[in-house]
Structures are given as structure tokens and as C-alpha cells.
């Protein structure tokens, strides 16, 4: 307590930096930073523990700006505290190749924990960060060694509250009793369309109480620094509930337009900035000014954070002497590397092994590797028995009081909340000690598209166990049968979409997914049984695509994925026996990985001089990149037993053979058929 | 009131039909139908007004089964009331080409209002149906002519409540005070993962009260028919709030496994069905039995519905004499046809007209046509000023008590709720009197993927005004810049993705979107200004793709969409002036529509003998179907002024020209270059 003019100087410095930067960029959102500068000042200086010189210290308090459009607030704070973000970076706000993008990007900007901007994501990431904290603490803390006790703080606005994803994750956070999560709701009554009265009149306090949150109201977020401090303290003391502070603020505080939506999303006018500076005792003719006194205050707190980390390092060293195995495990996890030799646990198969659904093969992988990969923590969006995501004997991640598990448990009951699950996985991965996975039907990964996109953009390792991956799910019908889903996520940069054809490919998919530190993976898995294929190996799978069945003098290449590969193998027999045609078969379980191979290799798989036909029982979009002709399903599926549905759409050896023959016929007059691998120029990537 | 054995006979008939059908299909969900049969019996017989012989009567009460996996409940009801759904159809439950799919599909099954199954959608569709009812009533009802006064009823389970989309739409429904909406929550404490205690412990009553709903609890949904009736009556009397009835039921009531998740998603065992039939006084050796008495009861109520419609028809005829214009407008709207000559209002442009952002061109279209198309009702997910979705002078759709508009208003403030907006549009369109549109950034249509997919599957006319459609949005950066979005929705069957290049193409896109009664459209629109192109016309646009710039002896075809078309036009000059190369330019604003043209036409646009290069500033996925080479952006964008961002990625006349030359070089040795329009065989569609 005991706030002085020095505090207000700092707060107003932040406000003016936000106004200057958005004016200079002629773009951006000054309103939220100006309104939230007071709470940010109090939170960061009085409560938060972090070391700007090491933004990766594991026990730092986490801060998430869910209303990411207010990023100038965060950039200003990072700069003032001495993170690697200079005043020049702030002058380059929203310019090409700056580290101060239009919304905070975790992989670009030191000190930004997660990438936000798309509304509702940040608060959901914060739930994931808090879950990861609770789990990591339960796993590693010992008597006298409170290694992990950080808080997760989050700022959010009405936009975040309106988005469904925040409802999903807030409900789950309440259920999970995440006492280390404290969110500050910027209740400024303004959204882009004007007053929130026009669309958002729910009782937020009551809603969050219904989720099981502790809620505090601060009536004067513009001036009452003591009240803000008291509220945060109160929330810290509530140990078995997440907390929401409803903070009434004035958007664009200090501007002539304060309290209106005109300060939300565009720069202040020059005159307005002048009066703002005068009002706050700054020179109206100068821009981007930080009084030395403000740097001093903030650097002092930064030094306290550095000291705290030093203390922690000592604690961790002492922990090593007593709990060597745990110490080494945590230290390893923080590097993102997997334990030496872990991959020996991946199952391998021969054609003599039984036919198994690839969702079951996925379960076998999880079961075999969970012991050596304790960082693997995941669950399902209420489809555990269908996704087969839970290894036998797994303990649920639950608060003890539920009697259903513990925080050390590694199996998460996400509920029917796919989008929330994705956003939580992003937060969990960002914490640094966990590799998250989540199960749902492939079709419903689309519900989580917003979160998957941010995983790809912000380079987060996570695994989607996406079962029931085609019309092969059968009776549930078109509402559940993906058609466009693979094309969607294949088109998403830095997202690996896998569709393994058998056991070896499933192991290979997991190998690449787990060892790709900066890429999310979606593994599409069948409901129906698939035979173990002659010619598949884990090693070949790692190339993303390979020749499964070679044939001297072949007239056509059949190119396929997942459950259709074995149909292609049968089509080879059909073609040979009934039509005296030789065909080769290529399996491409992952476009993204195959594309990364050398051109020479890719041409060996899809060579010149022979026409090719892709076979995949969904949208053909994207297959033209690899094959001359495409057999797919550019319509919705049908409800029925899976074999009947495959037959209806001619995804049978005969149906494939018929199209292979058409392909050969159609291309027979073309001399020197070019493989589609050949391209006139390189793509920008 | 006064329930007798006859009622229980009917209820148990429904339960046994559900058990028989799922057993016969060896697939499906008996639990919910068995648990909800009592409330369904009461609701349909005591309250609902409908005519099975005319499922399209506009003033019928609407019923939505949001927990769509319980569809055997709905199929049983439809059959018993005499809709065109036979006992044989029920025997064919979940079989290929039946009208009794694994989840209810509106376009396949008479009496099903909206397609459900993907959780959270149905309750959100119900909000849309109720909004449409409120709007249609406010527009057409007159003193003495209560033409439109139907209720919308919805059943939902915990899964629907957990999904974020239901939070979005329930919050909005409360704000909008939709008194005609009554939802019944099947509180059976079971989800697929087991007891809801494992992930869903929020206080649903409090949550719905926080949204402004009226909530009633019925403690014994298994037995207390009077209590159910009383609760529904109470909800009907609450005129200014939507209502939720929390109905405690036993899932799979009557089964030996009742109350457990084993009755949720798989058929009962043979023995269990036997004891069930015995318990309810049915012959255990017979299946698919409906006592005549049950038919009689249900047909009696159906006859009352038919009589009610007859009354209504008289009322409507008398309305015609007094309110001719309104009568004719409503009658026309119900056919789905637009008024004669409406298209004359679409603006046309010449190259002399100013450059305008296509989002602004969209605003001009809306402004010009709103007068003649009163069924056009829409809004934005809190981006009105950016999406430009509101014509000047539009009245907001709001309850009068807010002072912000009226139910007759046609502009909807959806709030930051993209997924909810999509699901609401599906419901509004299903009502039959409205063509809905909704605005957001193209990137955030992905948040609504689940709803867009159902629009396409269930053949709903709706328009997404998807602005800020590329890296051209500039400073907001990669979190907001779509890369994969067009590929995603282009891969979705029956979804038109438009990306108009100028004013005439924008008018053309709206023309096709508005006249396609059974297809949703996404119109991708630029933030930045675009010139009016020489060679574009509305008529050519209607073909989905056309030659914008022809050139005798051209060496390459540049194929493009939207904001990159004018760059291609400039590249033509660059190629001619600096490289003495002739190029032609093709614009393909909509793949789906272009694909529907004759092969002859498509080959005239993309002929043999000349290589082609696509130019679109996002994922190249899918362009291989039309062009030999592709220039796109298979990575995330960048934050900066839009011209700087375009330059960074070489989307300039020079950058296009460079790749056009590479294309010509690469293909120069290939004789008789084939257009990709040529294909070895027809796709299954
Ligand atoms: Ca706000
Ligand atoms: Ca349930």
C-alpha cells in the first residue's frame, strides 16, 4: 500500500507510451492499455515475480493478455522492466519485421507467454497454464521444496467473455478448483459496436460464481490502487477456486474521448495526445519519453525477480541432492528433449499381426510410452471410450476433494469442450513441463480451429488424437463424418496432419509428433480395423511419404493414406488378376513432412513417366499437388454400416481399379509424363 | 392434467421403439429417448401445435432436439403423429439411404426442423428460430391478426451445455428476452465419460439465471407428468425471458442399466430389452409394436394441429383483404423466391468509377437491396464498423425495453460470438421467412466452422460477410490474417466461397448467394481499396470464373481472385513492357460455381496449350485443380502496413511477372500442354 506520485508517474508513462505508439503506427488500440495501466502497475510491481533477463524461468508468475489488441500495454511493461524489447521496438509497433506485432506473439517477443488477439483464447490459455502449474507442483514439490508455486494472471475484456471458448474453459477451471489462477476483467462497458448494452447484458459475476469462481468487484479501477491491491491479495488467499476481479475502468482514460468506443481501435488525434501529456505533466512536444524514475522503479522490481530466481536456483540445486531423479526429470523436461532411447518403446508390427483400428493402435502407443514420457498429459473431450486416449491405470487430473483423482494425475476429463481443450493445450504446452494431447472425433477438431491455428502460429507442440476419421465411422452419419477437415488443417502452415495406415505408421506419426518441438500434430485415426501392411516401417513413415509397394514396369501409382491404403493394396491384386495391370502403391501419411524431404527423394516416390491416382475418402482438395488424378469424396457422406457406406461411394478394390484404369487410359497418349513434384518455382515459406 | 395409463402406454411405446431400433441397427443411443419420453409425450400432446401433413406450416411450434444422438425419440414421435416416416423407416434406422440417419437431418427427414448431433448447435439453432419468430411476428402481426405466435421448444443435454456455442447463444437469448423460447435440459448426470461429476459441476440454474433466463426445476422427470406440464405452462407465461426447465431424468429408464453411461451410446442387450418389454406390459417376443391406442391418441392431436392450420389459413386469407402488401410479402417469402426484378438494384461499375474496398462495395450492395428484400436480416459479431454490415438508418433487432430498437428491426448485434452467430443464422434461415447474413473477419469464420458445416450439410441459405480477407488487413498481423481459411471452406461441399475482385463481381457474388436457396455463401472481402476492372461484369461473375483479359497469342494465363486480380492486370503490363510477353488474366471468384459450368466453358476459360499460374495471397491448396503453377502464401503473414506486407511476400506486379516467366520457361518444352480442367474420370458428387 502507500501509493505515491511515483506510481502515477509510471502509470501515466504507460498510458502515454500506448498513445504515442498507436499514433506513430497510425494503427492499434490505445483504449485498453490506458484503462488498464493502473491494475497492470499494481499487479506487476506488487505481486508478480519474474526475471526479465530469463523469461524462461519455470517458476515465474505467468501473465496473459487475453484482450491481446491491448498489446501496447504489455509491450510497455516488458520494456520498462528490462526485457529485450527496446524503445525502438515500440517505435516500430505494428511494422513489418518488428517484434511488436499487432497482437502479442509468443514466439517473436520475449516475455510474451502465449499468442493472443483472437478473443477468448488468452483466458483459456491461462486455464491451461494454471493446470500445468498445478500438475507440475503436485508432481515435483516436496516437503521443504516448494519448487513450483507461481500464479497465473490474466487480463480480459468483454469480448473474451462473450466468446464460447472462454465459457468452456472457465467452467472447467471452476470444476478443477484452480486457486492459482487470477483473472482481471476489464469492465469498461465498451466493445467495438459501442456500449456493451447492445449485446452483452448478462450478469458476469453470477455467471462466474456459477462456475465455482471466487469473484471480487473493484469499483474504481481508474484511481483506487489500494482497492486493486486488496482485491488481488484476497484472490491469492482463496486457494481452492480460481478468481475473477471485475474491475470497472474507463477505456482510454485521460483522452478527450475516454469512455467511448472511439478510443478502442484507433489512434488518438494529435491534439488529444497533447492534452493528455499536459494533463499528466509530460512535455506535449515530446514522444516516447520514459522518465528515469520510472525505469528505476521498474528495474528495482526486476532485480527482485532476478534475486528470486537465484534463490530458486539454489533451492533446485539442493533439491537435486535429495531428489535426484525428480530433479533430472524436471531439468530434462524444461529443455523440451525426450529421454534417451524413449523411442524403443514404440511398438512395431509385421503383416502377421492382427488387424487393429488405428485408434486402438494409438492407445497401444500411449500405453507403451507413458511410462518413459511422464510429461505426456492429456485426455479427451468426453469421448474417452471412443478415442481410446486413456491408458489402463491412468490417474485422473482432478482436485483431491472430488475423490476422483489428484493434480498429479495425467488424464484430463475435458468435458464436451473441444475448443477449450485446444486452447488449454496451448497454455499447458507454454508452461514448459508438459506435452499435452487431446482426443475427439476428427470432425470436431474443427470446433477448435481457432485454437489449432494459434498452436501452429505460435509453434506449440501438442497432439490431437483425432479418431473416427472418415465415413468409416459409419452409422453416426454425415454430421460426424469429416470431408473437408484434412484439407483444412493441411492448408494451415506449421500443422502436421497425420493419417497412418497401420501400426508402424501410427508409431511413426507419434515419433515425429513428439519430437517436433515447435509444431502441433493432428493424428487422424480410424474407427474400423486396418491390417498391418507389408512394406510399412516406422523409419519410412518418418519421411511423411514412401513407396509401400514397388512394381517393376508399373503403369500407375496409387497414392493413399490411412484406411484406404489397404484398399489400394487389394486394388493392386484386382488390377493384376483381372486386368493384367501392374500398379505401385505410395503411402503419404503426412503432407507437411513429405514436403520437407529432398526433391530427389520425393521424385523417387512419385516419379516422372507414370500417371498417379490419389485415393482418400474425403475432399480431393490438395491432392492435385501430388497426383495426376484424384479419387475422393467431394460431397457429404451417409449414415450406415461402414462397409455399406464405403461400397456406396465405390471405395472398394474394384472402385479403385476402375479409376486406375481410367487414369492409365487418360494419360497413355502423353509422352514423358511429369510428376507433379516438379514445379516451376519455389514457394515462399 | 389427469394422466392415465393411456399416457404411460404411449410413453413406454416410445421407449421400446427406441430400444428396438437401436438393437436392430446395433448402433445408436437408446438412453436419452428412454429418459426423455415422458417430457416429449407431455410437450407434444399438451402444448405443441403442428400439422404432420404439412410440416412447413409457418406458425407451427418448432421442436429442436439439440442432443441429436437421441434422434430415435424424434423419429418415434414423427412416426406416431403421422409424419411421412413409416415403421419401416424406423426399422432402417442408421442404414444407408434411409430417412432415419444416425443424427436428425433436416433436409432428409420431414418434420425435422434443423440438423443436429454436433453438440451445442441445436439449442443455438433454437435461439435463431425464436429470433426469427419474434421478428416475423413484429413485422406481420396486426391487431386481430396474431399470425405468428408459435413457440420454439428445445431438448438438450449436458453436452450441449458444455459446448461454448451454447453459452454464446444462451447469453444473447437472455439479452434479447426471447419469451417464446423454452428449453428442457435433460439433467441425467451422465455423459460419455461417465458421471458428469468428472468435468461438469457448474451450477446450471445460476448460470442460466445470470444470462437472464427464467429457470424451473422438475425433480422427477421420470414420473411426474403433472409437474412437467405445470413447468411448461409456467414458462409459457413468462413473456420477456427465455426459459430453461431443468428436468431430472434417469437415462435409459426401464433398462437394467438405467442411470449408467452404458445405456448412453450403445444398444441394450437382448435380455435387457425382454425384461423392459415385460416390465411395460409388452410382448417380449415382438419388436416394433405400436398399440393402436397410441396411434389413436397421437393422430387425434395431429388432427387438432391440422384444424389449427386450417383456422390459420382462414385468418391469413382474411389478413389478405386488409393487409394485402404484407400478406403478399409473407406469402412470397415462404416460397423462398425473391421479388421480381430485385436484381436491378444491384450496383454496376465501369473502370471510370473510383477504387473502393470490397467490404465497402458489400455495404453498397446491402444498402441498395435492403429495401426490396425485407427478408434480409443480419448483423455482425461486434465488428459493425469494420465489416460495414449495417446500412444507414437500419433499426436494431432489440427488445423494446432496451430502448435500442425493436423486434421488427433487421440489424442484429450478435456480440463477439462468431460460432453462435453461425448457428443462429442456421436457425433463422430454417424458420422460413428470413435470409440471414452475418459479418466478421474472414479469419474468424473459422471459429464458426461447426455451424458453417451444418449450414452446408443441411442446405441453408445464409451469407457470411467475411471482411479483412487476407494479409491485406495489414497491421493486425498474423493472428488475424487468414491463410488456410479459403481452402477450408472451398473443401466443404455445398458451400460457396466468393472472393470478388471489384464492384461488379461483388454484385455478382450477392446475386448468386441470394438466389441459391440451398447453399450457404462466404463472401471474402478486402479491407483495402480495389480498382474497378476493365472486363468485369455481373453476368460473367455468375459463371464463377471467366476471362477478364484476353490476349491473342498469350504465353501464360494468370488466374486470380479478389484483391490480387488487379495485381495480375498490372503484371500483364509489366510482362508486356519489360519482357515482351503476352499474358491473359482469368478471375475465378467462386470455385464451387465455376465447377458447375460445362466442361466446354471451363476449357474456354482455362484452355489447353498454355501454361497457367494462380495468384492468391494465401494457401495454394486447391489451386492445382485449375492451374499448372501456384503463387501463394503457404506460411503465416506479418504485421505491418498492408503495402509493406504485400511487398515482403512479393505480391506485386514484379513478383507475379517473375513467376509468370518461370512458369513459361518450365512448361516451354512440354508439347500440347493439357489444361487441368481435363480429368480422367468424374468425381462422385
Ligand atoms: Ca470492453
Ligand atoms: Ca447427459
Short mmCIF file of C-alpha atoms in Angstrom, two decimals, chain A residues 8 11 14-15 18 29-40 67 73 155 186-188 220-223 228 247-254 258 263:
data_model
loop_
_atom_site.label_atom_id
_atom_site.label_comp_id
_atom_site.label_asym_id
_atom_site.label_seq_id
_atom_site.Cartn_x
_atom_site.Cartn_y
_atom_site.Cartn_z
CA UNK A 8 1.05 7.62 -11.00
CA UNK A 11 1.05 4.55 -14.80
CA UNK A 14 2.48 3.55 -19.79
CA UNK A 15 -0.65 5.35 -20.94
CA UNK A 18 0.47 3.41 -25.67
CA UNK A 29 -5.78 0.03 -29.72
CA UNK A 30 -4.87 2.72 -27.17
CA UNK A 31 -8.04 2.43 -25.10
CA UNK A 32 -7.43 -0.80 -23.18
CA UNK A 33 -3.79 -0.01 -22.26
CA UNK A 34 -4.82 3.43 -20.98
CA UNK A 35 -7.67 1.96 -18.96
CA UNK A 36 -5.71 -0.97 -17.55
CA UNK A 37 -2.42 0.76 -16.77
CA UNK A 38 -3.29 1.13 -13.05
CA UNK A 39 -4.06 -2.54 -12.45
CA UNK A 40 -1.05 -3.55 -14.53
CA UNK A 67 -7.58 -8.89 -24.79
CA UNK A 73 0.19 -2.30 -22.51
CA UNK A 155 -6.44 -9.68 -18.21
CA UNK A 186 -11.71 -5.00 -17.69
CA UNK A 187 -15.31 -3.90 -17.23
CA UNK A 188 -15.27 -0.78 -19.37
CA UNK A 220 -12.87 2.38 -9.34
CA UNK A 221 -10.16 0.74 -11.40
CA UNK A 222 -9.05 4.15 -12.65
CA UNK A 223 -7.96 5.51 -9.29
CA UNK A 228 -6.88 -3.17 -6.63
CA UNK A 247 -12.59 -4.07 -12.41
CA UNK A 248 -14.54 -1.07 -13.54
CA UNK A 249 -12.34 1.09 -15.72
CA UNK A 250 -12.64 3.96 -18.16
CA UNK A 251 -11.42 2.94 -21.60
CA UNK A 252 -8.85 5.42 -22.94
CA UNK A 253 -8.55 7.10 -19.55
CA UNK A 254 -7.16 10.61 -19.98
CA UNK A 258 -12.35 8.47 -22.78
CA UNK A 263 -10.65 5.13 -28.32
#
